[in-house]
PDB file of C-alpha atoms in Angstrom:
ATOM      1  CA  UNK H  59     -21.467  -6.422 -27.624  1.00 48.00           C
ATOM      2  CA  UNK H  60     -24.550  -5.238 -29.898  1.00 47.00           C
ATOM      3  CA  UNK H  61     -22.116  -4.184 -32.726  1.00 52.00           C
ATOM      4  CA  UNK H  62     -20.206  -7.686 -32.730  1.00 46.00           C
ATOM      5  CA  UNK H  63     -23.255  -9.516 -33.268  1.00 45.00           C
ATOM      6  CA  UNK H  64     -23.984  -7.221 -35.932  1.00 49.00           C
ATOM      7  CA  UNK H  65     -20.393  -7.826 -37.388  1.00 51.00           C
ATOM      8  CA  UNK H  66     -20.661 -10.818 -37.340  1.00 49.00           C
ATOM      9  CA  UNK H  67     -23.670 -12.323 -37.804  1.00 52.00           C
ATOM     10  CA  UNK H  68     -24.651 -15.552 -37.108  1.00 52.00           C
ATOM     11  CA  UNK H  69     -21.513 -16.678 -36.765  1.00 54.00           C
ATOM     12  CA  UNK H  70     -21.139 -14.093 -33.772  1.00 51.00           C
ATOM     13  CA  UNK H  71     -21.762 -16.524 -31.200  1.00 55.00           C
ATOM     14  CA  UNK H  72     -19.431 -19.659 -31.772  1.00 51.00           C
ATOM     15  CA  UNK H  73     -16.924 -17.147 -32.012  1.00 54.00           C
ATOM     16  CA  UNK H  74     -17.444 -15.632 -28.958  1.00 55.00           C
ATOM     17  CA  UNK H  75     -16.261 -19.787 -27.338  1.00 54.00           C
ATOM     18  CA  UNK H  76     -12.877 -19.341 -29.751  1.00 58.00           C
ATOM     19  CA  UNK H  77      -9.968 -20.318 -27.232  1.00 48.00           C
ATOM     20  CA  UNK H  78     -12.198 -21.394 -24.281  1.00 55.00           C
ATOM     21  CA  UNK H  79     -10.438 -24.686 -24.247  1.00 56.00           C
ATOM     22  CA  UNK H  80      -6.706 -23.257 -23.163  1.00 53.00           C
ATOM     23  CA  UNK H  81      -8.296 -21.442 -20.393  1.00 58.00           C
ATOM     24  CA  UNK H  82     -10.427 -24.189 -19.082  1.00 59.00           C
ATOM     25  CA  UNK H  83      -8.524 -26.550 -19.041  1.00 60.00           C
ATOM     26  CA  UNK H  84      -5.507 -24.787 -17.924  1.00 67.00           C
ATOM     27  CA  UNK H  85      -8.206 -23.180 -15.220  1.00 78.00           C
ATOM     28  CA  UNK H  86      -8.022 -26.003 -12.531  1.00 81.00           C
ATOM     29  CA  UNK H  87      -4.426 -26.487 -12.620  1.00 86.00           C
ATOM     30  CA  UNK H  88      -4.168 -22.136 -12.297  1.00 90.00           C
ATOM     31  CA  UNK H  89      -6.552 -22.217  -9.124  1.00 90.00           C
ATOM     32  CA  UNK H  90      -4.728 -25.339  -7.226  1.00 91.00           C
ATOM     33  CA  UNK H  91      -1.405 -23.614  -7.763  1.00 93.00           C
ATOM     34  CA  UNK H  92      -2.943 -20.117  -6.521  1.00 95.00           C
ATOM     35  CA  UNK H  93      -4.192 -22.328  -3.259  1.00 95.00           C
ATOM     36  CA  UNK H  94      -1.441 -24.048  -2.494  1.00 95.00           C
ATOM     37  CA  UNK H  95       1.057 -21.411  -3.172  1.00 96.00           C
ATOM     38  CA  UNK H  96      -1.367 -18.943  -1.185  1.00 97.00           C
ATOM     39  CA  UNK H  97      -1.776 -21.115   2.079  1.00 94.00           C
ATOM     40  CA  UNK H  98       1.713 -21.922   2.223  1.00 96.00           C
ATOM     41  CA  UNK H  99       2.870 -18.683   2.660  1.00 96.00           C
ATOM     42  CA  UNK H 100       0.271 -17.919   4.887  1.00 95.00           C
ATOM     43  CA  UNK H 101       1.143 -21.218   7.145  1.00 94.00           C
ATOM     44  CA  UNK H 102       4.266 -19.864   7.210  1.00 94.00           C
ATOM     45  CA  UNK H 103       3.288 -16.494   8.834  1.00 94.00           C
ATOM     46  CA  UNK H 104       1.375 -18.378  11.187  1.00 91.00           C
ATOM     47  CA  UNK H 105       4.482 -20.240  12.286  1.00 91.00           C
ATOM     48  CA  UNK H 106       6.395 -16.867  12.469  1.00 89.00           C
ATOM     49  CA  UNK H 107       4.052 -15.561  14.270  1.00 87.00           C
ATOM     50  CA  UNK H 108       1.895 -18.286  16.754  1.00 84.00           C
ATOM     51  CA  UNK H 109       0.096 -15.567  18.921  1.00 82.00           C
ATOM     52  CA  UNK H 110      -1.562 -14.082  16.224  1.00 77.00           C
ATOM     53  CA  UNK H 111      -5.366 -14.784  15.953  1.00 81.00           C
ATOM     54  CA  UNK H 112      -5.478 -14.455  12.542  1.00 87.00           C
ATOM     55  CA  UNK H 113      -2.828 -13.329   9.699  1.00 92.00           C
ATOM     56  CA  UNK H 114      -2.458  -9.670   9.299  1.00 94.00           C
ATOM     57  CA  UNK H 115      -4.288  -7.814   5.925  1.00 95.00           C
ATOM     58  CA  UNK H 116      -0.777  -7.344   5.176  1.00 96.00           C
ATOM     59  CA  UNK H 117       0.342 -10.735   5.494  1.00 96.00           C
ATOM     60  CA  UNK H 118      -2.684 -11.887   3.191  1.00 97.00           C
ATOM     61  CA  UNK H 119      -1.705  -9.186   0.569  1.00 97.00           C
ATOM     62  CA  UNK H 120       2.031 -10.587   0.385  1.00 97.00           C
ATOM     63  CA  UNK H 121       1.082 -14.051   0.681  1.00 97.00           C
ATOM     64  CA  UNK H 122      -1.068 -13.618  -2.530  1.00 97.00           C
ATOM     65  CA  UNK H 123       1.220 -11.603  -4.465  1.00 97.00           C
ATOM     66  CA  UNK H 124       3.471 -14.948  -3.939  1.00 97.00           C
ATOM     67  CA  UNK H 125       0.728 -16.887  -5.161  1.00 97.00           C
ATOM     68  CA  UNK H 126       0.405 -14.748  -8.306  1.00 96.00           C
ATOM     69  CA  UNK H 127       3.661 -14.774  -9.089  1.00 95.00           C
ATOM     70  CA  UNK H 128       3.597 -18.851  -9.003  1.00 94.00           C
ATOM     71  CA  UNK H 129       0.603 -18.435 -11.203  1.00 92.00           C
ATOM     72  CA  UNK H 130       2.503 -16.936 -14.000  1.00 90.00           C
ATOM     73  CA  UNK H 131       4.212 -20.289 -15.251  1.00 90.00           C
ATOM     74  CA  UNK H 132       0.806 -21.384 -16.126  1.00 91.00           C
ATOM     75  CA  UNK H 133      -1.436 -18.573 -16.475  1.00 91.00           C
ATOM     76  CA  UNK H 134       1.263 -17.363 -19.446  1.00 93.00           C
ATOM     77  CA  UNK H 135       0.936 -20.238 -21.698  1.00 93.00           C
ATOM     78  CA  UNK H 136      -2.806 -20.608 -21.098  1.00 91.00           C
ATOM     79  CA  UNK H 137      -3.885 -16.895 -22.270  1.00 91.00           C
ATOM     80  CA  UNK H 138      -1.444 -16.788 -24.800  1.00 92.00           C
ATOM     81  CA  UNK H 139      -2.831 -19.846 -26.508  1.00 91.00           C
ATOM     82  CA  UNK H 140      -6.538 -18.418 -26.090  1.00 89.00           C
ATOM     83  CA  UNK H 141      -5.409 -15.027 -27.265  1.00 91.00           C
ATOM     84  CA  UNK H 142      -3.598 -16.608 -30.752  1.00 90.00           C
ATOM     85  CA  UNK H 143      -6.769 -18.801 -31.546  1.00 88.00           C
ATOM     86  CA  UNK H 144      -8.843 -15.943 -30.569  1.00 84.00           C
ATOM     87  CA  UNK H 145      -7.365 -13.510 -32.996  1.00 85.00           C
ATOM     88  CA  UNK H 146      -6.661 -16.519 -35.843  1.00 84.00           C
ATOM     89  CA  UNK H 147      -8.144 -15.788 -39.159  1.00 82.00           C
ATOM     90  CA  UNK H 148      -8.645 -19.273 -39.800  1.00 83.00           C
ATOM     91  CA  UNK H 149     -10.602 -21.356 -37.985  1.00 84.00           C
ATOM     92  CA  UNK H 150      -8.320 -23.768 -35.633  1.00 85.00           C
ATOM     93  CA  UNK H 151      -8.333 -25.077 -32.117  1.00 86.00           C
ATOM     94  CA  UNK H 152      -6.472 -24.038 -29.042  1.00 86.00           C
ATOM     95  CA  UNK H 153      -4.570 -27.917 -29.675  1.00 88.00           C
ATOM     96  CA  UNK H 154      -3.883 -26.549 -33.304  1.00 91.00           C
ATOM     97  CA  UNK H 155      -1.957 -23.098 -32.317  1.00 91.00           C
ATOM     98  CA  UNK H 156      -0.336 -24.671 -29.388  1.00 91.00           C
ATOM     99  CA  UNK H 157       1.439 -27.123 -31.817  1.00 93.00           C
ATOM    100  CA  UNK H 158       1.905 -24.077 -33.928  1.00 92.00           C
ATOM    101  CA  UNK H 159       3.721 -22.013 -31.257  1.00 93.00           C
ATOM    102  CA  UNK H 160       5.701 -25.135 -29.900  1.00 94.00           C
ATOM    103  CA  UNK H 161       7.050 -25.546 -33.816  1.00 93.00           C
ATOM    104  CA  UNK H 162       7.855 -22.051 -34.477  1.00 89.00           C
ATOM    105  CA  UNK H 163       9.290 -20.872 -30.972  1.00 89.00           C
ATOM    106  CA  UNK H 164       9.233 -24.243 -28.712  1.00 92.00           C
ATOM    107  CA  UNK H 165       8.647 -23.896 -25.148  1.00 92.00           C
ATOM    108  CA  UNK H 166       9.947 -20.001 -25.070  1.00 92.00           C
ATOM    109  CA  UNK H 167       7.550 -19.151 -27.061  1.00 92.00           C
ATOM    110  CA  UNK H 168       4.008 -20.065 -24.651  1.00 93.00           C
ATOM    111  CA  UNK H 169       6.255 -17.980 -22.701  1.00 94.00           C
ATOM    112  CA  UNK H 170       6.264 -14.629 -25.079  1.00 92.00           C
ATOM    113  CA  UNK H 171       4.844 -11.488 -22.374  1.00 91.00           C
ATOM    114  CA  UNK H 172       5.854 -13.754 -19.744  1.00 93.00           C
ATOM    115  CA  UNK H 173       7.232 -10.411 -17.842  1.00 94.00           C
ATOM    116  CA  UNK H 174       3.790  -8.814 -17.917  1.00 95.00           C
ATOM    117  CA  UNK H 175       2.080 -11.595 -17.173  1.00 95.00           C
ATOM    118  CA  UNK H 176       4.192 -11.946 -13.546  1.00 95.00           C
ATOM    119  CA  UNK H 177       3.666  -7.767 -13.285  1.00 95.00           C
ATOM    120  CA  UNK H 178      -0.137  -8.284 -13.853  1.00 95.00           C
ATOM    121  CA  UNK H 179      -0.602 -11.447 -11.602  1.00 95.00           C
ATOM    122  CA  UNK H 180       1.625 -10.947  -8.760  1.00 96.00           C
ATOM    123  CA  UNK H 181      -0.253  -7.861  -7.336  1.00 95.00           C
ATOM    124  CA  UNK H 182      -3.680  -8.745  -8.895  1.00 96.00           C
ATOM    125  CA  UNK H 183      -3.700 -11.474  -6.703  1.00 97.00           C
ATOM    126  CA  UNK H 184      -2.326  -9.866  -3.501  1.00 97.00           C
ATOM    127  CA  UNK H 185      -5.296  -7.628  -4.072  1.00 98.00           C
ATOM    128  CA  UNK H 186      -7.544 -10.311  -4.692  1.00 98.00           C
ATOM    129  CA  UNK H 187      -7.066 -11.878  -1.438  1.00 98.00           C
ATOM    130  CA  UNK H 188      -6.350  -8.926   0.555  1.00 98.00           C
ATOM    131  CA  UNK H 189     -10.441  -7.755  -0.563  1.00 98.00           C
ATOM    132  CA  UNK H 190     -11.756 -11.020   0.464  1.00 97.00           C
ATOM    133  CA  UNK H 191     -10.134 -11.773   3.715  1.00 96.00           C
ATOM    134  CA  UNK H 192     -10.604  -7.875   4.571  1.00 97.00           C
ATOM    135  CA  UNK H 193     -14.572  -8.460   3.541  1.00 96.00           C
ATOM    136  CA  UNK H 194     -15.006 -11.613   5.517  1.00 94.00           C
ATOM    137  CA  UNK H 195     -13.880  -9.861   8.206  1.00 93.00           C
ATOM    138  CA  UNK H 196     -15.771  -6.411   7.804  1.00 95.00           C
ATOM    139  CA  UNK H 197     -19.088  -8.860   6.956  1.00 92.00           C
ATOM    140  CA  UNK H 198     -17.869 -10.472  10.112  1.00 90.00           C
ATOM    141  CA  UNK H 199     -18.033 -14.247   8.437  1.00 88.00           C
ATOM    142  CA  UNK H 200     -18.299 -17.118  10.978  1.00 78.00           C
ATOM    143  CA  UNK H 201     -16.164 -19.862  10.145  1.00 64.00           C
ATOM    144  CA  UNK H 202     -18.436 -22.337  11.571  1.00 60.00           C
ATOM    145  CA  UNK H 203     -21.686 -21.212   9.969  1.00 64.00           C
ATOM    146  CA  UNK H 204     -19.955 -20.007   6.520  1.00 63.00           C
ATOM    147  CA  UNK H 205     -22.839 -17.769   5.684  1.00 81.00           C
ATOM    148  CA  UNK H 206     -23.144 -17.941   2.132  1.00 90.00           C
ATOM    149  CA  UNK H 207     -24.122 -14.831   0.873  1.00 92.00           C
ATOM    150  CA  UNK H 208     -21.383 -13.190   2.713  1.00 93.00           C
ATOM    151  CA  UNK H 209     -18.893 -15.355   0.990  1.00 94.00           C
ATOM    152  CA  UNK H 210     -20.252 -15.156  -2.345  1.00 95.00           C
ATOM    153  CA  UNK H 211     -20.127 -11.237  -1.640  1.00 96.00           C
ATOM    154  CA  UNK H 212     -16.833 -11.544  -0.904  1.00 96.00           C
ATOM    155  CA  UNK H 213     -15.150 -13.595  -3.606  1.00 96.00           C
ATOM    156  CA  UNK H 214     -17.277 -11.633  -6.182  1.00 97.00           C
ATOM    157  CA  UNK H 215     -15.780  -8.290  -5.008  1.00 98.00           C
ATOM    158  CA  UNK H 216     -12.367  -9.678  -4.650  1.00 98.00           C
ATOM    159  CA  UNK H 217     -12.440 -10.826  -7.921  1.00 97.00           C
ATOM    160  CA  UNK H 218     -14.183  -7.253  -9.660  1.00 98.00           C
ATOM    161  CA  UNK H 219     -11.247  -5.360  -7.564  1.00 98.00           C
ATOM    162  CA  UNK H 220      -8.420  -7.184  -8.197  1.00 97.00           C
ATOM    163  CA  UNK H 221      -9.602  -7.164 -12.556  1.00 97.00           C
ATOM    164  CA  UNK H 222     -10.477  -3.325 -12.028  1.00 97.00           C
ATOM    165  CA  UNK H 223      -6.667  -2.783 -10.559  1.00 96.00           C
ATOM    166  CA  UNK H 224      -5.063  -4.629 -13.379  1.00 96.00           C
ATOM    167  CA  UNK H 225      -7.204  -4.185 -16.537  1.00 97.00           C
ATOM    168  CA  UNK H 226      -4.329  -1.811 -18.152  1.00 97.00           C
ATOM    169  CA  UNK H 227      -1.734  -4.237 -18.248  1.00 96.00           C
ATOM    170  CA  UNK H 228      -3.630  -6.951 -19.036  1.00 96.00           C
ATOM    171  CA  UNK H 229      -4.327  -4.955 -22.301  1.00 96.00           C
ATOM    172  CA  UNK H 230      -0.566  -4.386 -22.465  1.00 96.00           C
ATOM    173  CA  UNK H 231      -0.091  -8.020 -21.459  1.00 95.00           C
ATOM    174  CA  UNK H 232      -2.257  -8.924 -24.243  1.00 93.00           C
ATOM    175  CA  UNK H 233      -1.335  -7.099 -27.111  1.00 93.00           C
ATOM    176  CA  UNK H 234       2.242  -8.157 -26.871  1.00 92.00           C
ATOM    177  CA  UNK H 235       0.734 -11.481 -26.861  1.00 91.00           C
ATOM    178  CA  UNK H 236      -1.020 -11.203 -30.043  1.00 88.00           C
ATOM    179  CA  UNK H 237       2.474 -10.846 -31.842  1.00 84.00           C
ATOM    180  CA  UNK H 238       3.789 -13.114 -34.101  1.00 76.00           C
ATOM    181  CA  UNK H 239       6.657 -15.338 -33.066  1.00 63.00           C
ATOM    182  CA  UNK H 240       9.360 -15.507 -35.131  1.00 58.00           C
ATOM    183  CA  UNK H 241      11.979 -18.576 -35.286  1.00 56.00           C
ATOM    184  CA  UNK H 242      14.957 -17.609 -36.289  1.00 51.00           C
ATOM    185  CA  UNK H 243      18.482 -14.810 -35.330  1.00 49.00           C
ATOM    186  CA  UNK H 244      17.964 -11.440 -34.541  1.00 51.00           C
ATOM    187  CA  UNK H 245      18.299  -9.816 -37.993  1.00 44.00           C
ATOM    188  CA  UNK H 246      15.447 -11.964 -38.610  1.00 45.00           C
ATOM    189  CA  UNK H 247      13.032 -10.355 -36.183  1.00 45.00           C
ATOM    190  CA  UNK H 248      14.289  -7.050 -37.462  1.00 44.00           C
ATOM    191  CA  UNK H 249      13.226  -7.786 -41.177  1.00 38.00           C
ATOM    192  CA  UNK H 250       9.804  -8.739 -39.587  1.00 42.00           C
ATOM    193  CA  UNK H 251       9.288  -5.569 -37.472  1.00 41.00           C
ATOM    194  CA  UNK H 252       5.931  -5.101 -38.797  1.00 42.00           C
ATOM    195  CA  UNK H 253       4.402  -8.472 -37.546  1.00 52.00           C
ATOM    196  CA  UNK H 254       5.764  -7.629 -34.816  1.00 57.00           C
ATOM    197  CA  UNK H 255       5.361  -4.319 -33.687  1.00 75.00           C
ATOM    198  CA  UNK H 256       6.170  -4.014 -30.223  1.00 88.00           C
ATOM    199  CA  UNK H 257       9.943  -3.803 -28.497  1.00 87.00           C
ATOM    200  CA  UNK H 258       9.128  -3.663 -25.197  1.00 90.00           C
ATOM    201  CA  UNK H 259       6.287  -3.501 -22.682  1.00 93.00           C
ATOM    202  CA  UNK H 260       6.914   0.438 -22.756  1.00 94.00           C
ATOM    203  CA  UNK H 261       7.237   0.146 -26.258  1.00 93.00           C
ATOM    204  CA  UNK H 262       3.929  -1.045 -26.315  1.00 93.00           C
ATOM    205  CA  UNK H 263       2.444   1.522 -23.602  1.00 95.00           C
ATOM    206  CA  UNK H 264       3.974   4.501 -25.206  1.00 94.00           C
ATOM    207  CA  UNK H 265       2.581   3.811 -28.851  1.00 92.00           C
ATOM    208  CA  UNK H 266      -0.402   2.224 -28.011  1.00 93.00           C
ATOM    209  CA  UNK H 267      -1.620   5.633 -25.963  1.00 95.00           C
ATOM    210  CA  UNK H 268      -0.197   7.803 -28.809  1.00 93.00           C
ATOM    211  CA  UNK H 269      -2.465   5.863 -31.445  1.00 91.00           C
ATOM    212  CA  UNK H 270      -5.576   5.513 -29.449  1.00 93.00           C
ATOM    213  CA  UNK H 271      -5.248   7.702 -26.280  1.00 95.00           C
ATOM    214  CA  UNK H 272      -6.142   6.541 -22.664  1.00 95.00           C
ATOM    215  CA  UNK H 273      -9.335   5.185 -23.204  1.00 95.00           C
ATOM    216  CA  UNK H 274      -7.569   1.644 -24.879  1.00 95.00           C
ATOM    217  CA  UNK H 275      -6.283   0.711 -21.929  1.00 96.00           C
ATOM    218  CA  UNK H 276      -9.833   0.415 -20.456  1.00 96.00           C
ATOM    219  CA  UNK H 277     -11.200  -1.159 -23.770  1.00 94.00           C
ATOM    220  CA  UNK H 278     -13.373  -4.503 -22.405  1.00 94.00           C
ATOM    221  CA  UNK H 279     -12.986  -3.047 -19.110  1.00 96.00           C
ATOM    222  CA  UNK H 280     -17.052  -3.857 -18.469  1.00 95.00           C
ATOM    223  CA  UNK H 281     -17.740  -7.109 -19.805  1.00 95.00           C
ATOM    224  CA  UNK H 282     -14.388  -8.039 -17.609  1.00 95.00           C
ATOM    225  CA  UNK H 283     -15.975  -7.291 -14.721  1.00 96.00           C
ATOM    226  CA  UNK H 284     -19.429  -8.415 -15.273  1.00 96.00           C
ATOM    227  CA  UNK H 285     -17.573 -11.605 -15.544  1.00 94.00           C
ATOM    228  CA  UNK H 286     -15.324 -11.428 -12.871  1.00 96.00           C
ATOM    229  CA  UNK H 287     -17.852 -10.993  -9.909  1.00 97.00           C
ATOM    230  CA  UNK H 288     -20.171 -14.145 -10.682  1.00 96.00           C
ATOM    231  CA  UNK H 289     -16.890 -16.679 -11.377  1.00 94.00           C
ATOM    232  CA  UNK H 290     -15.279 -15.108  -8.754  1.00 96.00           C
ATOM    233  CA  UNK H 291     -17.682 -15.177  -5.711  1.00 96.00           C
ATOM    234  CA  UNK H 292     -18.370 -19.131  -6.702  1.00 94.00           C
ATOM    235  CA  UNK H 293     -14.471 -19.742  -7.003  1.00 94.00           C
ATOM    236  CA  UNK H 294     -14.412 -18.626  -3.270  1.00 95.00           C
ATOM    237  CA  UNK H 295     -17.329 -20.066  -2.654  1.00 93.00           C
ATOM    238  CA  UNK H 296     -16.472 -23.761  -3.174  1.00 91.00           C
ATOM    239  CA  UNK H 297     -12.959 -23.524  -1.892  1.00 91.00           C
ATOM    240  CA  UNK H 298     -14.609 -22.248   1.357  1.00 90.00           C
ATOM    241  CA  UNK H 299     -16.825 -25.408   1.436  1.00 89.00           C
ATOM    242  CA  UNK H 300     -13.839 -27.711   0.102  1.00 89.00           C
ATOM    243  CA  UNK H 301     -11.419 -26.324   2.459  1.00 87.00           C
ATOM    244  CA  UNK H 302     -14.519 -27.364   5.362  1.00 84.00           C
ATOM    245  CA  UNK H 303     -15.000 -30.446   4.158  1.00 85.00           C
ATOM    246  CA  UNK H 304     -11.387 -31.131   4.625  1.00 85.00           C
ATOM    247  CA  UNK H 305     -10.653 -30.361   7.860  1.00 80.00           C
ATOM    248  CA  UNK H 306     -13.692 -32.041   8.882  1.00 80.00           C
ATOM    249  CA  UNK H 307     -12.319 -35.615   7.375  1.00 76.00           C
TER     250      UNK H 307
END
């Protein structure tokens, strides 16, 4: 973090904000898809299954991994548009590449590492909820009470596990992203091979660890968490007190 400040100057910190916009604003629509998707499935086991007290760690893990795979059809678009103005030389805005991308590729193209995207979320997120229900019910959370710090303790750990699980294909995930889309046939693409480098997600594994070795899949690995515990414990926290509020209507 020390070095990029020193790379970049004073200019280091308004570039750190480049492509915030695509993720916040696609952020509310992710998190009510995750929800809903997520407590369907679970309302579902529960009418499987009526004399259970609660849904099984199990269920919760599958019922997730559901909910990340719904998550996909907006969570692709969303990073790949922060990842393009991220890595633009120019200066433009997350409205600027997404017109770009629709131009060039239309609506396949928000959709380019789509496949890695549904391979990173759907167990991230079956993980993600399988650590927070299972902490709830180690930290023995009452339902009535909703004792905060337990909560926050939970989502924040949820969240750090579920990153930590996932980091090296979101790496994968993201490098494909940072291609450059090509409009146009196949030969094309071909005479463009060096734009874009990568044929496949293996393609991408296999010659990313041959250049740079093991350690690039862990690149931003700490930063990524320090982040995830803090936005993760409040996302939790506030859908626990939403989801109270609610019922008590």
């Amino acid at each position: 973090i020390l070095e990029y400040f020193e790379k970049h100057g004073r200019n280091g910190r308004g570039s750190m904000f480049k492509g915030v916009l695509s993720p916040v604003v696609g952020l509310a629509g992710l998190n009510a898809i995750l929800f809903v998707s997520y407590g369907s499935i679970i309302r579902y086991f529960e009418q499987q299954y009526p004399n259970d007290k609660d849904p099984s760690l199990m269920q919760v893990y599958i019922a997730g991994t559901g909910a990340g795979f719904a998550c996909f059809l907006l969570s692709t678009p969303t990073d790949l548009v922060k990842i393009k103005t991220q890595i633009s030389k120019l200066p433009k805005t997350s409205w600027q590449i997404t017109k770009e991308v629709y131009y060039t590729s239309g609506i396949r193209g928000f959709y380019q590492g789509g496949l890695v995207t549904a391979i990173r979320d759907s167990p991230s997120y079956g993980i993600y909820f399988w650590v927070y229900e299972g902490l709830k019910r180690v930290l023995q959370v009452n339902p009535i009470e909703s004792e905060a710090w337990k909560l926050l303790l939970a989502g924040g750990m949820a969240g750090t596990v579920s990153w930590a699980s996932i980091y090296p294909i979101d790496v994968v995930k993201s490098r494909l992203q940072m291609q450059k889309q090509v409009k146009g046939d196949n030969e094309a693409r071909r005479l463009l091979m060096t734009d874009q480098p990568y044929a496949s997600i293996r393609d991408c594994v296999m010659r990313s660890y041959r250049t740079e070795g093991l350690g690039v899949f862990f690149r931003g690995l700490w930063p990524t968490l320090l982040r995830a515990f803090p936005v993760n414990a409040v996302t939790f926290y506030t859908y626990e007190i939403m989801m109270s509020f609610l019922q008590n209507l």
